[in-house]
C-alpha atoms as one frame of an Amber mdcrd trajectory, in Angstrom:
protein
  24.454  24.556  -0.615  23.422  23.958   2.466  23.821  20.059   3.906  20.235
  17.999   4.613  21.878  15.166   5.589  24.438  13.385   7.241  25.133   9.943
   8.199  28.059   9.727  10.669  29.892   6.366  11.215  26.216   4.373  11.214
  26.519   0.611  11.784  24.464  -2.094  11.534  23.901  -5.981  12.836  20.983
  -9.158  12.122  21.301 -11.618  13.983  19.085 -15.232  13.001  18.693 -15.136
  16.768  18.550 -19.916  15.857  21.720 -20.245  14.875  22.581 -17.831  18.117
  24.842 -16.003  15.158  25.351 -12.373  14.258  25.975 -10.794  10.704  27.243
  -7.478  10.128  25.359  -5.449   7.051  27.141  -1.883   7.971  30.938  -1.066
   8.686  30.706   3.234   9.535  29.010   4.333   7.399  29.427   8.171   6.576
  28.018  10.018   4.451  26.658  13.877   3.755  23.908  14.932   1.153  23.789
  18.729   0.360  20.070  19.919  -0.851  18.882  18.910  -4.321  22.366  16.262
  -5.628  21.498  12.860  -6.549  23.499  10.364  -4.755  23.867   7.176  -7.109
  26.005   4.433  -5.280  25.783   0.618  -7.099  27.489  -2.768  -5.247  26.041
  -6.215  -5.503  22.875  -7.843  -4.333  24.326  -7.821  -0.646  26.804  -5.474
  -0.403  24.555  -2.987   1.702  22.459  -0.514  -0.481  19.036  -1.019   0.841
  20.720  -1.275   4.249  21.271   2.227   4.636  18.209   2.951   2.592  16.355
   1.279   5.653  17.882   2.744   8.134  17.890   6.180   7.461  13.570   5.989
   6.669  14.191   3.606   9.856  12.529   0.161   8.712  15.262  -1.056   9.920
  17.318   0.333  13.735  21.241   1.180  13.673  23.048   0.041  15.768  25.514
   2.845  15.789  26.320   6.247  14.329  24.046   8.929  13.831  21.405   9.526
  10.744  21.306  13.305  10.566  18.204  15.503   8.950  17.767  19.226   8.524
  13.557  18.748   8.703  10.685  21.786   7.771   9.456  21.254  10.864  11.710
  19.962  12.948  14.984  21.402  12.508  17.895  18.939  12.648  17.139  15.392
  13.541  18.933  11.763  14.343  16.868   9.762  12.487  18.739   7.580  14.407
  16.632   8.594  17.470  13.404  10.456  16.993   9.894   9.403  18.258   8.097
   7.338  16.032   4.782   9.494  16.185   7.338  12.380  14.092   9.256   9.831
  12.470   5.907   8.902  10.518   5.010  12.532  10.027   8.611  12.748   8.342
   7.439   9.315   5.983   3.661  11.111   4.881   4.889  15.058   4.476   9.797
  14.568   4.222  11.009  11.983   2.959   9.738   9.740   0.341  10.911   5.482
  -0.440  10.703   3.392  -3.629  11.240   0.379  -2.876  11.797  -2.692  -6.147
   8.053  -4.141  -4.362   3.923  -2.538  -3.830   3.559  -3.011  -0.917  -0.860
  -2.074  -0.014  -3.760  -1.479   1.208  -6.801  -4.519   0.335  -9.253  -2.785
  -2.345  -7.646   0.338  -2.909  -7.389   0.635  -6.559  -4.814   2.565  -8.655
  -5.548   5.453  -8.283  -7.094   5.484  -4.112  -3.696   5.049  -3.528  -1.654
   7.862  -5.444  -4.060   9.828  -5.011  -4.769   9.164  -0.706  -0.314   9.981
  -0.870  -1.904  13.347  -1.549  -4.901  13.988   0.966  -2.246  12.447   4.006
  -0.258  15.765   3.415  -3.143  17.820   3.833  -4.352  19.387   0.094  -8.021
  19.531  -1.069  -9.453  16.643  -2.926 -10.168  18.048  -6.135  -6.113  18.389
  -5.736  -5.173  15.249  -5.150  -7.028  13.546  -7.585  -5.960  16.033 -10.446
  -2.788  15.742  -8.757  -2.726  11.293  -9.192  -4.214  11.091 -12.711  -1.587
  13.526 -14.009   1.284  10.908 -12.464  -0.802   7.663 -13.313  -1.030   8.964
 -17.232   2.904  10.962 -16.948   3.249   6.342 -16.173   1.193   5.730 -18.959
  -0.977   3.486 -16.608  -3.739   1.930 -18.659  -6.839   3.436 -17.386  -8.547
   0.586 -17.181  -6.313  -0.104 -15.218  -6.859   2.990 -12.426  -9.754   1.141
 -10.384  -8.959  -2.084 -10.844  -6.237  -3.443  -7.598  -2.595  -3.549  -7.727
  -2.645  -7.014  -6.772  -3.705  -8.112 -10.401  -0.520  -5.990 -11.871   1.820
  -7.032 -13.229   5.601  -6.265 -11.977   6.303  -3.409 -13.688   2.759  -2.012
 -13.552   2.904  -2.173  -9.661   6.713  -0.339 -10.070   5.573   1.562 -12.259
   2.433   2.512  -9.533   4.851   2.830  -6.527   7.538   5.389  -8.454   3.983
   7.658  -8.847   3.079   7.328  -5.411   6.422   8.731  -4.181   6.555  10.494
  -5.971   3.449  12.764  -6.179   4.325  13.787  -2.630   7.638  15.549  -4.117
   9.384  14.893  -1.031  12.468  17.438   0.562  14.400  13.693   0.525  13.521
  10.753  -1.839  15.336   7.341  -0.995  15.123   4.676  -4.167  16.003   1.758
  -3.323  16.002  -0.220  -7.733  13.007   2.035  -9.134  13.795   0.682 -12.994
  14.455  -2.942 -12.105  11.835  -4.464 -14.065  10.799  -1.962 -16.687  10.749
  -1.971 -20.402  12.986   0.951 -21.743  10.006   3.778 -22.410   8.942   3.346
 -18.703  12.628   3.893 -17.334  12.706   7.014 -19.864   9.113   8.255 -17.565
  11.476   7.589 -14.456  14.931   8.997 -15.660  12.202  12.736 -17.305  10.227
  12.982 -13.225  14.146  12.382 -11.529  15.415  15.259 -13.795  12.160  17.234
 -12.881  12.298  17.032  -9.478  16.197  17.818  -8.860  15.517  20.813 -10.496
  12.438  21.695  -8.348  15.250  21.204  -5.604  14.065  17.635  -4.092  17.348
  15.648  -2.656  17.813  11.512  -3.469  19.332   9.366  -3.429  18.977   5.511
  -5.909  20.691   2.026  -5.804  21.023   1.020  -9.212  22.101  -1.441 -10.690
  21.285  -0.121 -14.170  25.147   1.742 -14.181  23.306   3.609 -17.899  20.446
   4.795 -17.227  22.555   6.665 -13.744  25.101   8.542 -16.325  24.762  11.480
 -16.269  22.113  12.253 -13.953  24.505  11.553 -10.491  27.009  14.330  -8.082
  28.249  11.897  -7.023  28.832   8.415  -7.492  29.642   5.619  -4.274  29.696
   1.629  -4.749  28.611  -0.512  -1.465  31.196  -3.569  -1.175  30.804  -5.492
   1.481  28.844  -2.910   3.859  31.152  -0.299   3.280  30.109   2.436   1.373
  33.281   3.759  -1.621  33.851   6.399  -3.087  34.258   6.460  -6.785  34.757
   9.985  -9.253  31.703  10.366 -11.735
């Protein structure tokens, strides 16, 4: 398998200006990820897990280090230095991100949100609607909610919608930040089914989990974060 992601000596700090204080979040993180792998990361809250993902997705800009990604369109690129225009393209077409929280446009229905994710990749209207419906049905989101605004949804419904919106694109690299945090057992199984399907189709994934049972027999490699450092675990 070829390498698709290579994080080299990544460090990130946050500055609290009113306290004139700097908090170190990541210390010299290095990690290689091969195509089709699923890498799981565990660790206590505040240990730096989500910060790694947000640096990959470029929500955060790292202070030090590089994040080399093998893009289908651009070839090998350093995500830490990529232009904003190129990064937006990768988010639309190649790199997916699922967080615990759903950020939506006002007056946009659940069905439109998932459908828009497919349309922005360049597909036709009919195909986008069909794929959106398949995904919403998979996650058993009540059909009465498809034409509703997600602001009224429960936490579990919002999370299922967020996962559907990211997975419907079948991205080359998918970042899963606590994708099962507020889901019931049945919904967790639905997430696992899609993760296993995406693995078979060749999607490369990194996942943050507190649910260790969910990770069993799913990950190729497993790590834990502790005080901003990445520690290797044997699977």
